[in-house]
Amino acid sequence: MNPTIDVVIPTYKPDEQFREVLRKLMCQSRPPRQILLINTEKELFDERLLEGLGDVRAVGEPCQADSVLQKTGPVIRVMHIRKKDFDHGGTRHMAAGMLDGDMVLFMTQDAVPENSRLLECLLEPFEDPRVCVSYARQLPRRDCRLLERYTRSFNYPPQSRVKTAEDLNVLGIKTAFCSNVCAMYRRSAYEEFGGFERHTIFNEDMIFAGKLIQAGKAVAYCADAEVIHSHNYSGKTQFHRNFDLGVSQAEHPEIFSVTSSESEGVRLIQKTAGYLVKKGKPWLLVSLIWQSGCKYLGYRLGKKYRRLPPEVIRACSLNKDYWDSAGEA
């Protein structure tokens, strides 16, 4: 199996950490053919981050032949868009349409490959013809707080798994769990199932994965493919993020009404509480209750967003630009 791999990374105010992401992608045992950067706001993009990384081209410039690419490394292409034009699903779908590799790897600018085998490992599950997408394990950063560190281990365990509709009774909503922080898609399947939603506030990855599951396909979690990615979000930010999560689920009942997300959330809280007690840090239960309460309130309000006044919706949402073109606000 020797498919071509193209990488898509949306960027916004990229920093030195992003240069490290690119550098590690260049050094993969199974290197990509092209890396397409869809950058939001040209004036906020520091061109110096790309210096010394090889063949950097603007979108539209002719591409080298594959034989040459194998010698010089991936071509990095850059396309700039305005902030008002960015959409979680639509922007990624546009990028996918600009490439023609057998596989498309979507990443975020802060997902740092742990080693040189990331792409190689993500490819392995595709030997199973049912698998249409494989996604990586996310490891915590050094500065990651204990609560978030446990959440990472809960959502991204050390065991790989191929998930199908047969797992719905056991895994529930996590059957369709997938993350575009680092996820590789089989292009033929991506196109067959219509790609990502063109206009979505959040969750474009799970919406698409849900379609695959319902169609009898498979989603692979590849624990051997590792990226370092975590955030120390405040309760306020958790509220806003989960409001948008609730909105995305309310807008796609065909995917999310099949099984409840709330039971999985309760299980995470219970497991985390037990972990904190076991670690001898019961005082962190206060933070757990606060964070969980913010998440749940945001999620419930997002699920009922159609009942809220437009100004309340915008105040609750993290992605405020979404409402300018959603026709809801």
XYZ file of C-alpha atoms in Angstrom:
329
model
C 0.000 0.000 0.000
C 1.684 3.205 -1.180
C -0.970 5.918 -1.437
C -0.217 9.610 -1.851
C -0.943 11.729 1.211
C -1.889 15.404 1.244
C -2.088 17.390 4.486
C -4.478 20.255 5.270
C -3.830 22.581 8.218
C -6.013 25.619 8.942
C -3.911 28.299 10.650
C -4.602 31.470 12.606
C -1.758 33.475 14.127
C 0.691 30.545 13.850
C 3.755 30.664 16.106
C 7.044 28.833 16.602
C 5.194 25.715 17.768
C 3.617 25.524 14.327
C 7.046 25.582 12.716
C 7.855 22.538 14.827
C 4.701 20.837 13.504
C 5.840 21.437 9.926
C 9.388 20.363 10.648
C 8.201 17.063 12.102
C 5.849 16.476 9.172
C 8.820 16.930 6.846
C 10.718 14.202 8.708
C 8.047 11.497 8.603
C 8.977 7.933 7.672
C 6.032 8.117 5.283
C 6.196 11.746 4.123
C 3.227 13.617 2.691
C 3.226 14.884 -0.871
C 1.812 18.331 -0.139
C 0.966 20.408 2.928
C -1.763 22.967 2.284
C -2.065 25.779 4.804
C -5.391 27.609 4.825
C -4.470 30.693 6.792
C -6.950 33.129 8.285
C -5.878 36.771 7.798
C -2.742 37.216 5.691
C -1.416 40.076 7.797
C -1.288 37.785 10.834
C 0.868 35.175 9.081
C 4.627 35.384 9.663
C 6.296 34.143 6.468
C 9.542 33.645 8.384
C 8.025 30.554 10.010
C 8.417 28.776 6.664
C 12.021 29.759 6.020
C 14.334 26.825 5.458
C 11.540 24.253 5.313
C 11.877 23.523 1.599
C 9.585 24.165 -1.337
C 7.045 26.819 -0.291
C 4.541 27.973 -2.921
C 1.425 30.033 -3.151
C -1.752 28.239 -4.169
C -1.935 28.169 -7.961
C 1.761 27.720 -8.643
C 2.540 24.503 -10.558
C 3.464 21.470 -8.470
C 6.566 19.350 -8.948
C 6.332 15.790 -10.210
C 5.921 13.099 -7.559
C 9.355 11.679 -8.371
C 10.950 15.028 -7.577
C 8.879 15.441 -4.421
C 10.295 12.228 -3.044
C 13.754 13.835 -3.231
C 12.994 17.362 -2.083
C 10.258 16.735 0.465
C 6.664 17.924 0.535
C 5.550 21.106 -1.151
C 4.084 23.612 1.314
C 1.287 25.670 -0.190
C -0.290 28.690 1.459
C -3.732 30.170 0.847
C -5.030 33.171 2.790
C -8.692 33.792 3.615
C -10.569 36.357 5.683
C -11.774 35.554 9.173
C -15.389 36.087 8.146
C -15.003 33.377 5.502
C -13.663 30.675 7.807
C -15.982 27.763 8.566
C -15.044 24.599 10.461
C -16.493 22.309 7.810
C -16.656 24.491 4.712
C -13.043 25.676 4.830
C -11.699 22.152 5.242
C -13.954 20.887 2.462
C -12.703 23.645 0.162
C -9.131 22.638 0.946
C -9.830 18.971 0.247
C -11.204 19.935 -3.160
C -7.917 21.635 -4.026
C -5.942 18.407 -3.571
C -6.034 15.006 -5.238
C -4.030 12.667 -3.001
C -5.329 9.198 -2.177
C -5.450 10.218 1.481
C -6.152 13.590 3.077
C -4.775 14.260 6.542
C -6.435 17.089 8.456
C -4.515 18.579 11.372
C -4.640 21.644 13.577
C -1.704 24.004 13.921
C -1.052 23.003 17.541
C -0.987 19.212 17.056
C 2.712 18.309 17.263
C 3.682 14.847 15.926
C 5.236 12.839 18.748
C 7.583 10.985 16.392
C 8.376 10.246 12.752
C 5.821 7.413 12.432
C 2.604 9.449 12.667
C 1.556 9.150 9.019
C 2.836 5.597 8.737
C 0.698 4.518 11.690
C -2.386 6.396 10.508
C -2.163 4.549 7.184
C -2.144 1.061 8.679
C -5.889 0.767 9.494
C -6.779 1.437 5.849
C -5.704 -2.095 4.987
C -9.247 -2.858 6.175
C -11.478 -1.746 3.264
C -14.241 -0.763 5.687
C -12.076 1.937 7.279
C -12.662 5.386 5.811
C -10.954 7.504 8.463
C -8.311 6.961 11.133
C -7.525 9.437 13.876
C -4.580 9.856 16.212
C -4.095 9.622 19.934
C -3.700 12.985 21.647
C -1.102 13.167 24.391
C -1.015 15.971 26.985
C 1.546 18.743 26.834
C 4.003 19.201 29.695
C 1.991 22.091 31.139
C -1.282 20.154 31.034
C -3.268 20.253 34.283
C -4.231 17.036 36.023
C -7.947 17.162 35.124
C -7.258 17.696 31.447
C -4.501 15.097 31.530
C -7.004 12.504 32.728
C -9.583 13.611 30.143
C -6.962 12.982 27.432
C -6.376 9.461 28.713
C -10.148 8.853 28.896
C -10.833 9.981 25.333
C -7.577 8.675 23.856
C -6.646 5.379 25.541
C -3.526 3.359 24.655
C -5.546 0.659 22.840
C -6.422 1.050 19.167
C -9.918 0.174 18.001
C -11.857 -0.075 14.733
C -15.429 1.126 15.348
C -18.562 0.154 13.404
C -22.316 0.311 13.938
C -22.026 -2.943 15.884
C -20.323 -0.944 18.659
C -23.187 1.500 19.210
C -24.684 -0.513 22.053
C -21.329 -0.566 23.852
C -19.640 2.715 22.923
C -22.679 4.888 22.318
C -21.805 8.311 20.947
C -18.088 7.474 21.043
C -18.634 5.087 18.144
C -18.619 8.144 15.884
C -15.971 9.978 17.867
C -13.258 11.377 15.617
C -11.040 14.435 15.815
C -9.699 16.615 13.032
C -6.928 17.641 15.390
C -5.263 14.786 13.509
C -7.361 12.548 11.261
C -6.657 10.882 7.911
C -9.456 10.260 5.400
C -9.655 7.945 2.414
C -10.342 10.416 -0.387
C -12.680 8.133 -2.345
C -14.874 7.675 0.754
C -14.696 11.369 1.614
C -16.059 12.240 -1.807
C -18.577 9.387 -1.870
C -20.208 10.610 1.340
C -20.191 14.275 0.403
C -17.346 15.501 2.598
C -17.734 17.791 5.576
C -20.767 19.966 6.126
C -20.275 23.204 4.223
C -21.523 25.349 7.093
C -21.106 24.065 10.612
C -20.178 25.675 13.904
C -18.287 22.670 15.254
C -18.006 18.893 15.081
C -17.565 18.520 11.312
C -15.416 15.453 12.010
C -17.993 13.594 14.115
C -20.848 14.508 11.782
C -18.992 12.931 8.878
C -17.885 9.944 10.964
C -21.496 9.419 12.020
C -22.532 9.184 8.376
C -19.858 6.574 7.794
C -21.002 4.488 10.750
C -24.632 4.620 9.624
C -23.581 3.507 6.137
C -21.822 0.394 7.451
C -18.297 1.780 7.210
C -15.679 1.936 9.952
C -13.794 4.603 11.901
C -10.368 3.651 13.243
C -8.791 5.019 16.394
C -5.044 4.550 15.958
C -3.337 4.733 19.347
C 0.131 4.235 17.829
C -0.253 7.481 15.879
C 0.478 10.150 18.477
C 0.310 13.938 18.556
C 0.919 16.218 21.505
C -2.161 18.363 21.955
C -3.978 19.695 25.006
C -5.436 22.908 26.427
C -5.920 24.276 29.920
C -9.320 25.816 29.252
C -11.068 27.935 31.869
C -14.617 27.140 32.947
C -15.825 30.090 30.868
C -14.159 28.795 27.720
C -15.537 25.308 28.401
C -19.002 26.847 28.585
C -18.602 28.540 25.190
C -17.093 25.467 23.532
C -19.821 23.191 24.806
C -22.509 25.648 23.766
C -21.230 25.305 20.198
C -21.051 21.542 20.671
C -24.709 21.536 21.690
C -25.610 23.694 18.680
C -23.899 21.276 16.297
C -25.783 18.348 17.791
C -29.102 20.207 17.625
C -28.491 20.978 13.953
C -27.702 17.337 13.132
C -30.214 15.110 14.913
C -29.760 12.516 12.169
C -26.359 11.807 13.722
C -26.646 12.700 17.388
C -30.171 11.590 18.239
C -29.182 7.961 17.685
C -27.465 7.833 21.084
C -27.058 10.252 23.985
C -23.868 12.211 24.658
C -24.816 12.952 28.251
C -24.276 9.430 29.569
C -20.698 9.532 28.309
C -20.209 12.874 30.053
C -21.485 11.440 33.324
C -19.139 8.477 32.988
C -16.183 10.832 32.474
C -17.072 12.776 35.631
C -17.390 9.612 37.672
C -14.116 8.198 36.399
C -12.308 11.500 36.944
C -13.622 11.831 40.498
C -12.422 8.326 41.327
C -9.042 9.100 39.779
C -8.623 12.283 41.863
C -9.437 10.450 45.079
C -7.046 7.641 44.178
C -4.281 10.178 43.460
C -4.844 11.750 46.885
C -6.026 15.086 45.473
C -9.669 15.320 46.630
C -9.529 19.145 46.698
C -9.488 19.072 42.894
C -13.052 17.753 43.022
C -14.120 21.408 43.369
C -12.466 22.201 40.022
C -14.043 19.095 38.511
C -17.522 20.166 39.638
C -16.965 23.707 38.335
C -15.597 22.602 34.964
C -18.276 19.945 34.532
C -21.022 22.383 35.452
C -19.771 24.908 32.879
C -19.611 22.209 30.211
C -23.089 20.886 30.967
C -24.762 24.300 31.139
C -23.176 25.343 27.854
C -24.125 22.071 26.216
C -27.762 22.196 27.368
C -28.190 25.798 26.261
C -26.621 24.971 22.902
C -29.024 22.090 22.390
C -31.919 24.530 22.970
C -30.391 27.462 21.108
C -33.408 27.947 18.841
C -35.387 29.070 21.873
C -32.858 31.755 22.795
C -32.785 35.393 21.651
C -30.112 36.156 19.017
C -28.104 38.340 21.395
C -27.980 35.526 23.976
C -26.872 33.042 21.325
C -23.975 35.257 20.288
C -22.984 35.867 23.905
C -22.885 32.122 24.595
C -21.126 31.035 21.407
C -17.370 30.741 21.009
C -17.587 31.028 17.199
C -19.464 34.305 16.938
C -18.698 34.763 13.230
C -20.762 31.665 12.501
C -23.960 33.504 13.332
C -23.279 36.296 10.855
C -23.986 33.895 7.998
C -26.098 31.246 9.730
C -29.386 33.021 9.188
C -30.317 32.243 12.783
C -29.142 35.369 14.559
